[in-house]
PDB file of C-alpha atoms in Angstrom:
ATOM      1  CA  TYR D  30      -0.214  -0.118  -0.111  1.00 91.00           C
ATOM      2  CA  GLU D  31       2.736   2.382   1.011  1.00 94.00           C
ATOM      3  CA  LEU D  32       4.645   1.613  -2.182  1.00 94.00           C
ATOM      4  CA  LEU D  33       1.347   2.362  -4.457  1.00 94.00           C
ATOM      5  CA  LEU D  34       0.820   5.554  -2.631  1.00 94.00           C
ATOM      6  CA  TYR D  35       4.143   6.908  -3.358  1.00 96.00           C
ATOM      7  CA  VAL D  36       3.681   5.785  -6.726  1.00 96.00           C
ATOM      8  CA  HIS D  37       0.365   7.822  -6.920  1.00 95.00           C
ATOM      9  CA  LEU D  38       2.050  11.003  -5.298  1.00 94.00           C
ATOM     10  CA  LEU D  39       5.248  10.776  -7.526  1.00 95.00           C
ATOM     11  CA  LEU D  40       2.728  10.632 -10.885  1.00 95.00           C
ATOM     12  CA  PHE D  41       0.924  13.367  -9.817  1.00 93.00           C
ATOM     13  CA  VAL D  42       4.168  15.610  -9.140  1.00 93.00           C
ATOM     14  CA  TYR D  43       5.387  14.683 -12.854  1.00 92.00           C
ATOM     15  CA  TRP D  44       1.812  15.656 -13.962  1.00 93.00           C
ATOM     16  CA  LEU D  45       1.265  18.948 -12.477  1.00 92.00           C
ATOM     17  CA  GLY D  46       4.831  19.943 -12.121  1.00 92.00           C
ATOM     18  CA  ALA D  47       5.712  19.340 -16.020  1.00 93.00           C
ATOM     19  CA  ASP D  48       2.115  20.655 -16.957  1.00 93.00           C
ATOM     20  CA  VAL D  49       3.297  24.234 -15.411  1.00 94.00           C
ATOM     21  CA  GLY D  50       6.339  24.018 -17.548  1.00 94.00           C
ATOM     22  CA  VAL D  51       4.277  23.152 -20.735  1.00 94.00           C
ATOM     23  CA  PHE D  52       2.080  26.088 -19.823  1.00 95.00           C
ATOM     24  CA  GLY D  53       5.031  28.612 -19.369  1.00 95.00           C
ATOM     25  CA  LEU D  54       6.556  27.716 -22.966  1.00 95.00           C
ATOM     26  CA  ALA D  55       3.009  27.601 -24.483  1.00 95.00           C
ATOM     27  CA  LEU D  56       2.467  31.676 -23.309  1.00 96.00           C
ATOM     28  CA  ALA D  57       5.908  32.432 -24.457  1.00 97.00           C
ATOM     29  CA  ILE D  58       4.943  31.365 -28.192  1.00 96.00           C
ATOM     30  CA  LYS D  59       2.941  34.225 -28.052  1.00 95.00           C
ATOM     31  CA  ASN D  60       5.814  36.553 -28.162  1.00 95.00           C
ATOM     32  CA  SER D  61       6.243  38.289 -31.671  1.00 93.00           C
ATOM     33  CA  ALA D  62       9.582  39.293 -30.591  1.00 94.00           C
ATOM     34  CA  TYR D  63      11.062  35.686 -31.109  1.00 95.00           C
ATOM     35  CA  SER D  64      11.789  34.727 -34.628  1.00 94.00           C
ATOM     36  CA  VAL D  65       9.678  31.853 -36.275  1.00 94.00           C
ATOM     37  CA  ASP D  66      12.282  29.274 -35.631  1.00 95.00           C
ATOM     38  CA  GLN D  67      12.344  30.354 -32.116  1.00 96.00           C
ATOM     39  CA  ARG D  68       8.785  29.913 -31.415  1.00 96.00           C
ATOM     40  CA  THR D  69       8.678  26.667 -33.380  1.00 94.00           C
ATOM     41  CA  LEU D  70      11.325  25.325 -30.880  1.00 95.00           C
ATOM     42  CA  LEU D  71       9.347  26.563 -28.056  1.00 96.00           C
ATOM     43  CA  MET D  72       6.164  24.509 -29.393  1.00 93.00           C
ATOM     44  CA  ARG D  73       8.566  21.663 -29.909  1.00 93.00           C
ATOM     45  CA  MET D  74      10.015  21.772 -26.635  1.00 94.00           C
ATOM     46  CA  SER D  75       6.563  21.876 -24.941  1.00 94.00           C
ATOM     47  CA  LEU D  76       5.268  18.989 -26.740  1.00 92.00           C
ATOM     48  CA  THR D  77       8.239  16.961 -25.654  1.00 94.00           C
ATOM     49  CA  ILE D  78       8.028  18.100 -22.131  1.00 95.00           C
ATOM     50  CA  ASP D  79       4.149  17.323 -22.207  1.00 94.00           C
ATOM     51  CA  MET D  80       4.962  13.404 -22.737  1.00 95.00           C
ATOM     52  CA  ALA D  81       5.448  13.410 -18.805  1.00 94.00           C
ATOM     53  CA  PRO D  82       2.428  14.357 -17.743  1.00 94.00           C
ATOM     54  CA  ARG D  83       0.771  12.537 -20.537  1.00 94.00           C
ATOM     55  CA  MET D  84       2.074   9.266 -19.325  1.00 96.00           C
ATOM     56  CA  ALA D  85       1.446  10.054 -15.754  1.00 96.00           C
ATOM     57  CA  MET D  86      -2.024  11.163 -16.442  1.00 95.00           C
ATOM     58  CA  ILE D  87      -2.549   7.716 -17.912  1.00 96.00           C
ATOM     59  CA  ALA D  88      -1.010   5.586 -15.274  1.00 96.00           C
ATOM     60  CA  VAL D  89      -2.265   7.791 -12.048  1.00 95.00           C
ATOM     61  CA  SER D  90      -5.932   6.219 -12.677  1.00 92.00           C
ATOM     62  CA  PRO D  91      -5.040   2.621 -12.528  1.00 95.00           C
ATOM     63  CA  VAL D  92      -2.883   3.244  -9.542  1.00 96.00           C
ATOM     64  CA  GLY D  93      -5.222   5.062  -7.825  1.00 95.00           C
ATOM     65  CA  LEU D  94      -7.734   2.481  -8.260  1.00 94.00           C
ATOM     66  CA  HIS D  95      -5.391  -0.199  -6.900  1.00 94.00           C
ATOM     67  CA  LEU D  96      -4.758   2.132  -3.526  1.00 94.00           C
ATOM     68  CA  ALA D  97      -9.110   2.212  -3.295  1.00 95.00           C
ATOM     69  CA  SER D  98      -9.321  -1.566  -3.841  1.00 95.00           C
ATOM     70  CA  ARG D  99      -6.515  -2.224  -1.149  1.00 93.00           C
ATOM     71  CA  SER D 100      -7.931   0.619   1.444  1.00 92.00           C
ATOM     72  CA  GLY D 101     -11.609  -1.272   0.960  1.00 91.00           C
ATOM     73  CA  LEU D 102     -13.328   1.562  -0.772  1.00 93.00           C
ATOM     74  CA  VAL D 103     -13.948  -0.175  -3.591  1.00 94.00           C
ATOM     75  CA  VAL D 104     -14.063  -3.886  -4.741  1.00 92.00           C
ATOM     76  CA  VAL D 105     -12.578  -4.449  -7.947  1.00 92.00           C
ATOM     77  CA  PRO D 106     -12.404  -7.903 -10.280  1.00 93.00           C
ATOM     78  CA  ASP D 107      -8.997  -8.944 -11.133  1.00 92.00           C
ATOM     79  CA  TRP D 108     -10.269  -9.235 -14.629  1.00 94.00           C
ATOM     80  CA  LEU D 109     -11.134  -5.380 -14.476  1.00 93.00           C
ATOM     81  CA  PHE D 110      -7.706  -4.507 -13.452  1.00 93.00           C
ATOM     82  CA  ALA D 111      -6.191  -6.446 -16.290  1.00 94.00           C
ATOM     83  CA  LEU D 112      -8.515  -4.584 -18.667  1.00 94.00           C
ATOM     84  CA  ILE D 113      -7.879  -1.124 -17.208  1.00 94.00           C
ATOM     85  CA  TRP D 114      -4.147  -1.719 -17.476  1.00 95.00           C
ATOM     86  CA  LEU D 115      -4.094  -3.055 -20.908  1.00 95.00           C
ATOM     87  CA  LEU D 116      -6.149   0.094 -22.078  1.00 94.00           C
ATOM     88  CA  ALA D 117      -3.563   2.267 -20.313  1.00 96.00           C
ATOM     89  CA  LEU D 118      -0.572   0.282 -22.100  1.00 96.00           C
ATOM     90  CA  VAL D 119      -2.386   0.646 -25.185  1.00 96.00           C
ATOM     91  CA  TRP D 120      -3.029   4.452 -24.479  1.00 96.00           C
ATOM     92  CA  MET D 121       0.670   4.895 -23.666  1.00 97.00           C
ATOM     93  CA  ILE D 122       1.739   3.260 -26.771  1.00 96.00           C
ATOM     94  CA  GLY D 123      -0.500   5.428 -28.745  1.00 95.00           C
ATOM     95  CA  GLU D 124       0.697   8.356 -27.315  1.00 95.00           C
ATOM     96  CA  TRP D 125       4.169   7.529 -28.031  1.00 95.00           C
ATOM     97  CA  ARG D 126       3.489   6.945 -31.547  1.00 94.00           C
ATOM     98  CA  ALA D 127       1.533   9.878 -32.222  1.00 92.00           C
ATOM     99  CA  PHE D 128       4.532  11.943 -30.753  1.00 91.00           C
ATOM    100  CA  ARG D 129       7.303  10.226 -32.768  1.00 90.00           C
ATOM    101  CA  LEU D 130       5.113  10.697 -36.139  1.00 90.00           C
ATOM    102  CA  MET D 131       4.373  14.227 -35.252  1.00 84.00           C
ATOM    103  CA  GLY D 132       3.715  16.206 -38.525  1.00 77.00           C
ATOM    104  CA  HIS D 133       3.288  12.880 -40.769  1.00 84.00           C
ATOM    105  CA  PRO D 134      -0.113  12.025 -41.939  1.00 83.00           C
ATOM    106  CA  SER D 135      -0.428   8.726 -40.313  1.00 85.00           C
ATOM    107  CA  ALA D 136      -0.198  10.273 -36.976  1.00 86.00           C
ATOM    108  CA  VAL D 137      -3.802  11.418 -37.387  1.00 86.00           C
ATOM    109  CA  ARG D 138      -4.790   7.726 -36.818  1.00 90.00           C
ATOM    110  CA  PHE D 139      -3.243   7.647 -33.212  1.00 92.00           C
ATOM    111  CA  TYR D 140      -4.504  11.059 -32.296  1.00 89.00           C
ATOM    112  CA  ILE D 141      -8.035   9.885 -32.860  1.00 90.00           C
ATOM    113  CA  ALA D 142      -7.527   6.361 -31.140  1.00 93.00           C
ATOM    114  CA  ASN D 143      -6.000   8.215 -28.182  1.00 93.00           C
ATOM    115  CA  GLY D 144      -8.819  10.744 -28.370  1.00 91.00           C
ATOM    116  CA  LEU D 145     -11.539   7.568 -28.345  1.00 93.00           C
ATOM    117  CA  ILE D 146      -9.475   5.971 -25.346  1.00 94.00           C
ATOM    118  CA  MET D 147      -9.369   9.287 -23.277  1.00 94.00           C
ATOM    119  CA  MET D 148     -13.358   9.673 -24.101  1.00 93.00           C
ATOM    120  CA  VAL D 149     -13.805   6.559 -22.590  1.00 92.00           C
ATOM    121  CA  ALA D 150     -11.700   7.205 -19.467  1.00 93.00           C
ATOM    122  CA  CYS D 151     -13.308  10.785 -19.103  1.00 94.00           C
ATOM    123  CA  PHE D 152     -17.194   9.280 -19.246  1.00 94.00           C
ATOM    124  CA  GLY D 153     -16.301   6.066 -17.181  1.00 94.00           C
ATOM    125  CA  TRP D 154     -15.011   8.059 -14.319  1.00 95.00           C
ATOM    126  CA  LEU D 155     -17.614  10.710 -14.741  1.00 95.00           C
ATOM    127  CA  GLY D 156     -20.192   8.076 -14.894  1.00 95.00           C
ATOM    128  CA  PHE D 157     -18.928   6.021 -11.757  1.00 95.00           C
ATOM    129  CA  GLY D 158     -18.206   9.007  -9.744  1.00 96.00           C
ATOM    130  CA  ILE D 159     -21.456  10.574 -10.136  1.00 97.00           C
ATOM    131  CA  ALA D 160     -23.525   7.287  -9.447  1.00 96.00           C
ATOM    132  CA  SER D 161     -21.285   6.994  -6.348  1.00 96.00           C
ATOM    133  CA  ILE D 162     -22.267  10.393  -5.022  1.00 96.00           C
ATOM    134  CA  ILE D 163     -25.940   9.551  -5.880  1.00 96.00           C
ATOM    135  CA  ASN D 164     -25.997   6.364  -4.521  1.00 94.00           C
ATOM    136  CA  GLY D 165     -22.892   5.476  -2.703  1.00 91.00           C
ATOM    137  CA  ALA D 166     -21.560   2.584  -4.941  1.00 91.00           C
ATOM    138  CA  PRO D 167     -19.330   1.498  -6.220  1.00 94.00           C
ATOM    139  CA  PHE D 168     -17.038   3.772  -4.332  1.00 94.00           C
ATOM    140  CA  GLY D 169     -18.210   4.000  -0.632  1.00 87.00           C
ATOM    141  CA  ALA D 170     -16.822   7.158   0.732  1.00 94.00           C
ATOM    142  CA  LEU D 171     -18.240  10.633  -0.610  1.00 96.00           C
ATOM    143  CA  TRP D 172     -14.904  12.255  -0.733  1.00 96.00           C
ATOM    144  CA  LEU D 173     -13.509   9.430  -3.298  1.00 96.00           C
ATOM    145  CA  SER D 174     -16.636   9.688  -5.363  1.00 97.00           C
ATOM    146  CA  VAL D 175     -16.297  13.193  -5.800  1.00 97.00           C
ATOM    147  CA  LYS D 176     -12.195  12.733  -6.448  1.00 97.00           C
ATOM    148  CA  VAL D 177     -13.503  10.102  -9.161  1.00 96.00           C
ATOM    149  CA  ALA D 178     -15.866  12.412 -10.894  1.00 97.00           C
ATOM    150  CA  LEU D 179     -13.310  15.349 -10.977  1.00 97.00           C
ATOM    151  CA  ALA D 180     -10.841  12.977 -12.523  1.00 95.00           C
ATOM    152  CA  GLY D 181     -13.142  12.300 -15.096  1.00 95.00           C
ATOM    153  CA  SER D 182     -13.689  16.172 -16.013  1.00 96.00           C
ATOM    154  CA  VAL D 183      -9.777  16.700 -15.747  1.00 95.00           C
ATOM    155  CA  PHE D 184      -9.788  14.365 -18.906  1.00 95.00           C
ATOM    156  CA  LEU D 185     -12.640  16.377 -20.554  1.00 93.00           C
ATOM    157  CA  ILE D 186     -10.545  19.329 -19.705  1.00 95.00           C
ATOM    158  CA  SER D 187      -7.467  17.653 -21.355  1.00 93.00           C
ATOM    159  CA  THR D 188      -9.430  17.133 -24.616  1.00 91.00           C
ATOM    160  CA  LEU D 189     -10.290  20.664 -24.775  1.00 92.00           C
ATOM    161  CA  MET D 190      -6.776  22.144 -24.493  1.00 93.00           C
ATOM    162  CA  ALA D 191      -5.488  19.850 -27.013  1.00 89.00           C
ATOM    163  CA  VAL D 192      -8.422  21.057 -29.104  1.00 90.00           C
ATOM    164  CA  PHE D 193      -7.327  24.762 -28.659  1.00 93.00           C
ATOM    165  CA  TYR D 194      -3.651  24.098 -28.677  1.00 93.00           C
ATOM    166  CA  ALA D 195      -3.389  21.914 -32.003  1.00 89.00           C
ATOM    167  CA  PRO D 196      -4.308  24.828 -34.325  1.00 92.00           C
ATOM    168  CA  VAL D 197      -1.035  27.064 -33.219  1.00 94.00           C
ATOM    169  CA  GLU D 198       1.456  24.654 -35.128  1.00 90.00           C
ATOM    170  CA  GLY D 199      -0.704  25.522 -38.603  1.00 91.00           C
ATOM    171  CA  MET D 200      -0.464  29.211 -37.792  1.00 95.00           C
ATOM    172  CA  LEU D 201       3.256  29.023 -37.087  1.00 94.00           C
ATOM    173  CA  GLY D 202       3.690  27.481 -40.574  1.00 93.00           C
ATOM    174  CA  GLU D 203       1.399  30.680 -41.851  1.00 94.00           C
ATOM    175  CA  LEU D 204       3.874  32.840 -39.945  1.00 94.00           C
ATOM    176  CA  ARG D 205       6.950  31.364 -41.775  1.00 93.00           C
ATOM    177  CA  GLU D 206       5.273  31.594 -44.970  1.00 93.00           C
ATOM    178  CA  GLN D 207       3.527  34.996 -44.841  1.00 92.00           C
ATOM    179  CA  GLY D 208       5.489  37.036 -42.307  1.00 92.00           C
ATOM    180  CA  SER D 209       4.211  38.669 -39.081  1.00 92.00           C
ATOM    181  CA  SER D 210       1.073  40.651 -39.148  1.00 94.00           C
ATOM    182  CA  PRO D 211      -1.299  42.266 -36.619  1.00 94.00           C
ATOM    183  CA  ALA D 212      -4.042  39.777 -37.405  1.00 95.00           C
ATOM    184  CA  LEU D 213      -2.040  36.679 -37.291  1.00 96.00           C
ATOM    185  CA  GLU D 214      -0.055  37.542 -34.156  1.00 96.00           C
ATOM    186  CA  ALA D 215      -3.650  38.452 -32.689  1.00 96.00           C
ATOM    187  CA  ARG D 216      -5.009  34.816 -34.181  1.00 96.00           C
ATOM    188  CA  ILE D 217      -1.861  32.879 -32.149  1.00 96.00           C
ATOM    189  CA  ALA D 218      -2.373  35.086 -29.222  1.00 96.00           C
ATOM    190  CA  THR D 219      -6.023  34.340 -29.301  1.00 96.00           C
ATOM    191  CA  GLN D 220      -5.563  30.624 -29.789  1.00 96.00           C
ATOM    192  CA  ILE D 221      -2.926  30.029 -27.098  1.00 97.00           C
ATOM    193  CA  ASN D 222      -5.429  32.403 -24.557  1.00 97.00           C
ATOM    194  CA  ARG D 223      -8.131  29.784 -25.095  1.00 96.00           C
ATOM    195  CA  GLY D 224      -6.063  26.740 -24.393  1.00 96.00           C
ATOM    196  CA  ALA D 225      -4.277  28.732 -21.426  1.00 96.00           C
ATOM    197  CA  PHE D 226      -7.701  29.287 -19.896  1.00 96.00           C
ATOM    198  CA  TRP D 227      -8.369  25.587 -19.599  1.00 96.00           C
ATOM    199  CA  THR D 228      -4.878  24.947 -18.774  1.00 96.00           C
ATOM    200  CA  VAL D 229      -5.626  27.066 -15.457  1.00 96.00           C
ATOM    201  CA  ILE D 230      -8.901  25.323 -14.893  1.00 96.00           C
ATOM    202  CA  LEU D 231      -6.946  21.849 -14.980  1.00 96.00           C
ATOM    203  CA  PHE D 232      -4.551  23.251 -12.509  1.00 96.00           C
ATOM    204  CA  PHE D 233      -7.366  24.138 -10.188  1.00 96.00           C
ATOM    205  CA  LEU D 234      -8.853  20.594 -10.724  1.00 96.00           C
ATOM    206  CA  LEU D 235      -5.637  18.825  -9.565  1.00 95.00           C
ATOM    207  CA  ALA D 236      -5.293  20.936  -6.644  1.00 95.00           C
ATOM    208  CA  THR D 237      -8.920  20.006  -5.651  1.00 96.00           C
ATOM    209  CA  ILE D 238      -8.117  16.479  -6.454  1.00 96.00           C
ATOM    210  CA  ALA D 239      -5.147  16.408  -4.394  1.00 94.00           C
ATOM    211  CA  PHE D 240      -6.948  17.910  -1.328  1.00 96.00           C
ATOM    212  CA  LEU D 241      -9.683  15.447  -1.636  1.00 96.00           C
ATOM    213  CA  GLY D 242      -7.190  12.653  -1.573  1.00 93.00           C
ATOM    214  CA  LEU D 243      -4.967  14.176   1.600  1.00 92.00           C
ATOM    215  CA  VAL D 244      -7.760  15.560   3.712  1.00 95.00           C
ATOM    216  CA  LYS D 245     -10.659  13.191   2.948  1.00 94.00           C
ATOM    217  CA  PRO D 246     -12.876  16.158   4.324  1.00 94.00           C
ATOM    218  CA  PHE D 247     -16.335  14.400   4.064  1.00 93.00           C
TER     219      PHE D 247
END
């Protein structure tokens, strides 16, 4: 149990800590004083660093489920653990393949597959969390039920972040071809600000989830 708890906390640290770094790099892309090459490098660095929180985000759920099971807060059959870990492994491989194929048309298939798995995780945790809040099952403790529901919300917020940040790469391509203009710079800033809004929401959600897990207020 102590080892699982340590891994769970470590995954949370790498998730939130690395995401703060990615957030800072994304905001720096708005700076029109940087050259196109510098801003492209900032984007590539942010995507590379983002792999750490992505892997942590995927692994933290099954590890947390093991913790809840060992604490007697939920009963999970062995076959379901196996299925969840298999899904997590497939998701991790998909994220790495999408990252390695970045910029190639074949990467789209992995983006779609990863998005579908994320939606399964999103609605799965949201559904079980809300059901537990209402019915007291499958998760017995109210604090854990709320935590699980918020975890589902995190996957939804992460999807929105990806949707808003993704077009920035194409805009940088326009910047390279057409040069800087007030209109294009405004589009880049607006797109990054939209993604940044959801990133800040993510930070608050993760802070709330950590509070619930540590304090167990109800």
